[in-house]
N, CA, C and O atoms as a DFTB+ gen file, in Angstrom:
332 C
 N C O
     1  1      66.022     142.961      54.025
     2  2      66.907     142.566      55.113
     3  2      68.333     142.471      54.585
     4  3      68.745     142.070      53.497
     5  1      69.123     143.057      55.890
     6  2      70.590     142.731      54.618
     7  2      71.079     141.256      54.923
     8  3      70.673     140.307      55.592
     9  1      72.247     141.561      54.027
    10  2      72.853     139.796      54.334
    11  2      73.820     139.567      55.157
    12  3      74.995     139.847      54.917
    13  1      73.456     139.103      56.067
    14  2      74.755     138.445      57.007
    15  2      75.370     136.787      56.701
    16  3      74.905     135.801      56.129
    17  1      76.676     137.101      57.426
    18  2      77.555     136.017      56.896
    19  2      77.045     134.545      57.389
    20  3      76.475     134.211      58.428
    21  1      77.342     134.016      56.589
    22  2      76.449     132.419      57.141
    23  2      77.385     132.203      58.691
    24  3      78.503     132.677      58.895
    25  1      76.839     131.635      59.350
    26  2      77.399     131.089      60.446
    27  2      76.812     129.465      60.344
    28  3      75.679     129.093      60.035
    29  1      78.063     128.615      60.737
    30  2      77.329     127.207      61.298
    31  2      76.950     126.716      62.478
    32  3      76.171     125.800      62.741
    33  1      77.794     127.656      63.393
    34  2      77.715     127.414      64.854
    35  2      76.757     128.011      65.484
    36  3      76.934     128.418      66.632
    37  1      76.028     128.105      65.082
    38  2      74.289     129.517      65.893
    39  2      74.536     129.331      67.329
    40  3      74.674     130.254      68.132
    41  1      74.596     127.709      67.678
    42  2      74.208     127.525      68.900
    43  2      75.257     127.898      69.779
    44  3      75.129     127.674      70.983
    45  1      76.399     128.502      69.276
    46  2      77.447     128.756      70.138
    47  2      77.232     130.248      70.251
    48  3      78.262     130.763      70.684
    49  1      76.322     131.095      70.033
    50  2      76.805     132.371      69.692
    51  2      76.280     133.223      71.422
    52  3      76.682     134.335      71.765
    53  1      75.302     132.306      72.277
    54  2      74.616     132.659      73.860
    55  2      75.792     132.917      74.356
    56  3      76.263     133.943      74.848
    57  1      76.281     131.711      74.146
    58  2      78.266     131.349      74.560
    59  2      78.929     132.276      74.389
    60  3      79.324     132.862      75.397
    61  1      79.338     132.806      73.000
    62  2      79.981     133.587      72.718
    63  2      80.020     135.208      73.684
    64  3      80.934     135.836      74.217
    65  1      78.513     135.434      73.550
    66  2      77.801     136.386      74.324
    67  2      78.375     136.480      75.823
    68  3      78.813     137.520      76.317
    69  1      78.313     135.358      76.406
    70  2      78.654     135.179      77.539
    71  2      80.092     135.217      78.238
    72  3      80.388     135.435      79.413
    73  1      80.841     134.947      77.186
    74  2      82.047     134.925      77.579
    75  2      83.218     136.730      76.949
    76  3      84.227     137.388      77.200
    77  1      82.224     136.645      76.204
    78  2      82.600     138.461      75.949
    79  2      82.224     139.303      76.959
    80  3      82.629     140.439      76.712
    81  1      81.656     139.239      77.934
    82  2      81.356     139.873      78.903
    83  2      81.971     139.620      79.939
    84  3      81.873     140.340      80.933
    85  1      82.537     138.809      79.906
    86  2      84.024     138.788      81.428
    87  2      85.307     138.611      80.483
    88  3      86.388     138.842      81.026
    89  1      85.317     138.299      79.377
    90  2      86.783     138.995      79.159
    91  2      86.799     140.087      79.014
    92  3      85.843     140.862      78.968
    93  1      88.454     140.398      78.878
    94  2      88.827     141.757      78.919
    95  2      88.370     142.271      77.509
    96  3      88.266     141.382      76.663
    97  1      88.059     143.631      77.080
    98  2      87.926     143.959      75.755
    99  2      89.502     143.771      75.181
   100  3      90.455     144.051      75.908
   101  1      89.667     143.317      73.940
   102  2      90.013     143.135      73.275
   103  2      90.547     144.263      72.110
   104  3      89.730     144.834      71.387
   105  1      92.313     144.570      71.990
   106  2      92.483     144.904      71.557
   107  2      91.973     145.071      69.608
   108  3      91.737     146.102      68.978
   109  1      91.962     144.078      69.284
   110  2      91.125     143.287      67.628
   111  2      90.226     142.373      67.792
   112  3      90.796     141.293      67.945
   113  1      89.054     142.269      67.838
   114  2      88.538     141.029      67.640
   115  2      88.896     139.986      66.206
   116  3      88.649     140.136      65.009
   117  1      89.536     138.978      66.924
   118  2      90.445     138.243      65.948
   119  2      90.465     137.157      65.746
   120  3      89.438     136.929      66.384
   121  1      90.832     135.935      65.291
   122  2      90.815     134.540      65.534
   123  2      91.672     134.048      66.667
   124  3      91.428     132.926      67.111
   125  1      92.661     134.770      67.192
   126  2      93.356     134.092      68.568
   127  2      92.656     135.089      69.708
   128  3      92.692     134.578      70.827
   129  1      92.148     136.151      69.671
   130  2      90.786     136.402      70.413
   131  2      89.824     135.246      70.690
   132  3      89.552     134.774      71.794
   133  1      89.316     134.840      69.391
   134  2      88.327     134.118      69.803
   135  2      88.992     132.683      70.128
   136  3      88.179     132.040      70.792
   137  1      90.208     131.928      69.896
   138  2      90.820     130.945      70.320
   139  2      91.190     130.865      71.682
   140  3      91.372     129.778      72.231
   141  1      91.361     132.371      72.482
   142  2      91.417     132.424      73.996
   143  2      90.375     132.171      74.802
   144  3      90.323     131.716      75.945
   145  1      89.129     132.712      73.658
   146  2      87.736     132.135      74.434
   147  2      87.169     130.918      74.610
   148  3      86.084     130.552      75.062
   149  1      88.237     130.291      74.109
   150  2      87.909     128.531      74.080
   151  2      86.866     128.798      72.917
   152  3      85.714     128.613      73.310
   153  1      86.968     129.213      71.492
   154  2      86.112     129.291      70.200
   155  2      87.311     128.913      69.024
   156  3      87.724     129.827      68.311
   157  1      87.836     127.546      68.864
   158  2      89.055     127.356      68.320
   159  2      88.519     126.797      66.752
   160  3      89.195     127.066      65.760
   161  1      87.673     126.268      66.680
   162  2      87.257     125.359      65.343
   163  2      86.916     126.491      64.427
   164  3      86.321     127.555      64.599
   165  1      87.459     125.948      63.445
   166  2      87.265     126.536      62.136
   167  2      86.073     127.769      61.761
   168  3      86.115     128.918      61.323
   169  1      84.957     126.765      62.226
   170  2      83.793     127.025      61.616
   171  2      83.239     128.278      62.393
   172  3      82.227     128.930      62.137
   173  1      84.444     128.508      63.730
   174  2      83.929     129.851      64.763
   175  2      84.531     131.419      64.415
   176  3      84.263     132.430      65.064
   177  1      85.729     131.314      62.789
   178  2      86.079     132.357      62.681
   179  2      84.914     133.249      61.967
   180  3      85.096     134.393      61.550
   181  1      83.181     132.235      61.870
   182  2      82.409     132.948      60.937
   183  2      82.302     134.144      62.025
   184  3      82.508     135.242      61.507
   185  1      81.992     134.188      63.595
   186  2      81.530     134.960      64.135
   187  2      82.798     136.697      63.657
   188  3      82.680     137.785      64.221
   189  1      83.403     136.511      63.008
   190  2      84.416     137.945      63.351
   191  2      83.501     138.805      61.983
   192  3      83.131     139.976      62.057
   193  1      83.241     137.751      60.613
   194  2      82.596     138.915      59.352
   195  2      81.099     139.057      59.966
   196  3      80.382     139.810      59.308
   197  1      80.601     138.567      60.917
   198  2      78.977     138.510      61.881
   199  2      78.910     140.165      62.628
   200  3      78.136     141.112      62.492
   201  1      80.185     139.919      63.485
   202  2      80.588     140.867      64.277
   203  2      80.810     142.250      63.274
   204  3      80.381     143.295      63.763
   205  1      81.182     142.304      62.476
   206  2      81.573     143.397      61.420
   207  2      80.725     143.443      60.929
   208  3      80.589     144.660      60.810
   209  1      80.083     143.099      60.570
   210  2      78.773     143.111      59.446
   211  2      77.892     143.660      60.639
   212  3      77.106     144.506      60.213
   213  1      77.795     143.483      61.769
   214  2      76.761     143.630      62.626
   215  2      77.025     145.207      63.371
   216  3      76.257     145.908      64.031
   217  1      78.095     145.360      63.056
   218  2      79.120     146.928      63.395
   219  2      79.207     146.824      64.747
   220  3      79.000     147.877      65.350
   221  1      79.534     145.544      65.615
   222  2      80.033     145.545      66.601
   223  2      82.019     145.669      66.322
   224  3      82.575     145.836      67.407
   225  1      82.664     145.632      65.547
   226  2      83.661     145.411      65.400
   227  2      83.856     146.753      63.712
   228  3      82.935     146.950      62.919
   229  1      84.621     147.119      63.661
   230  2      85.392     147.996      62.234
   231  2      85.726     147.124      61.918
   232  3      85.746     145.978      62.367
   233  1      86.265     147.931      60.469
   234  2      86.727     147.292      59.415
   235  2      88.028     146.662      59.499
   236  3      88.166     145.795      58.636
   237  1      89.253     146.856      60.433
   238  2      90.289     146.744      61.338
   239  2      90.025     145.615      62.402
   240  3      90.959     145.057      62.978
   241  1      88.489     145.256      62.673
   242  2      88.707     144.213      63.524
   243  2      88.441     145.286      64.947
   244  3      87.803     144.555      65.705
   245  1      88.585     146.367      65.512
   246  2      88.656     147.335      66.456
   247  2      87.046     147.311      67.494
   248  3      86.110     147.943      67.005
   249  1      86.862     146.775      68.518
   250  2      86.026     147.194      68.809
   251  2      84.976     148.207      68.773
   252  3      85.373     149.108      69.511
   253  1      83.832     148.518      68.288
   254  2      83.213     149.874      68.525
   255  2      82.146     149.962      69.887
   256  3      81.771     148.914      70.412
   257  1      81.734     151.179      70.360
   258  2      81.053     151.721      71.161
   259  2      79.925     150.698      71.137
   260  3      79.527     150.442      72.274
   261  1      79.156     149.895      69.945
   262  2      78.450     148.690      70.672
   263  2      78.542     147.708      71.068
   264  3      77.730     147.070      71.738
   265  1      80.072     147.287      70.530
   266  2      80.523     146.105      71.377
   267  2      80.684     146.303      73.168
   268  3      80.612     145.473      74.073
   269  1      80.902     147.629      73.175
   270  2      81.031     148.076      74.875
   271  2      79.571     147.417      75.027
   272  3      79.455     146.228      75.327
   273  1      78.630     148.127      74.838
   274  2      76.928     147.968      74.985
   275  2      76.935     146.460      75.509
   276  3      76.675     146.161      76.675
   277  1      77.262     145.552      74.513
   278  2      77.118     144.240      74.087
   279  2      77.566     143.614      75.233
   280  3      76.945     142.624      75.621
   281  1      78.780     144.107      76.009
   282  2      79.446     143.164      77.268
   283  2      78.935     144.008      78.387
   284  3      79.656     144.287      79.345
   285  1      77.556     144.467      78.268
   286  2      76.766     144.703      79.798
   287  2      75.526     144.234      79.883
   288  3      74.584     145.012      79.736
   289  1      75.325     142.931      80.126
   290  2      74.173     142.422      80.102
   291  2      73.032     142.971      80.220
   292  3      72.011     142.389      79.855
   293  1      73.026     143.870      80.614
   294  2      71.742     144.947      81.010
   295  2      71.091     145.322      79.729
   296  3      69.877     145.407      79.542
   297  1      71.993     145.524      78.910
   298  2      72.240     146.661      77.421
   299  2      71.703     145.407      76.505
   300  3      70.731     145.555      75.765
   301  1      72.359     144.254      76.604
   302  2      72.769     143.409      75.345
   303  2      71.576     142.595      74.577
   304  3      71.672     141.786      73.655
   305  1      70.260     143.144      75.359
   306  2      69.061     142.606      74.392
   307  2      69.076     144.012      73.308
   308  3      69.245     144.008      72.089
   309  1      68.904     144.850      73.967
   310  2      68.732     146.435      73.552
   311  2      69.311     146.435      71.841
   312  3      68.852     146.389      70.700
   313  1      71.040     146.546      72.784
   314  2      71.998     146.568      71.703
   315  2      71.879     145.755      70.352
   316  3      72.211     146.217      69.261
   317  1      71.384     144.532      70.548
   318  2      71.367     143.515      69.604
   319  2      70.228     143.512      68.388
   320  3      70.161     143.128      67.220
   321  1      69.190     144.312      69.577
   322  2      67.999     144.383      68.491
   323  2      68.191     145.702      67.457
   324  3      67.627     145.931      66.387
   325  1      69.198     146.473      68.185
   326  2      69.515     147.861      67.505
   327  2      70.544     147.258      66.504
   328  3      70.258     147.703      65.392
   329  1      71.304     146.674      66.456
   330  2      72.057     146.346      65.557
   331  2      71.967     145.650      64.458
   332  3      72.955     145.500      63.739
């Protein structure tokens, strides 16, 4: 299995899910990205090396083609297990 980045916040991540899907995509997924999502504490910039590591996001921070996947609920069990 590979290694993903520790996260402390697990329980925020439904949340996270949820609120990426009615914002707008996002030029970088970034820390004032995720500070607009109401995700301001420290411990929530783990989700951006999660997101990269998970290749929803480049190496740039840039959205990719599964982050699209990811903000259509339809997709986002699919996507997640593919990722």
């Amino acid at each position: 299995m590979a290694d993903l980045p520790y996260v402390l916040n697990t329980g925020k991540i439904p949340d996270l899910l949820d609120k990426i899907t009615t914002a707008a995509r996002p030029e970088r997924f970034s820390q004032d990205f995720l500070e607009k999502l109401g995700f301001s504490s420290s411990n929530d910039r783990a989700f951006i090396p999660l997101f990269r590591r998970l290749g929803f996001v480049n190496e740039s921070g840039n959205p990719t083609s599964p982050y699209d996947d990811l903000r259509d609920p339809s997709r986002r069990a699919t996507t997640l297990a593919q990722q």
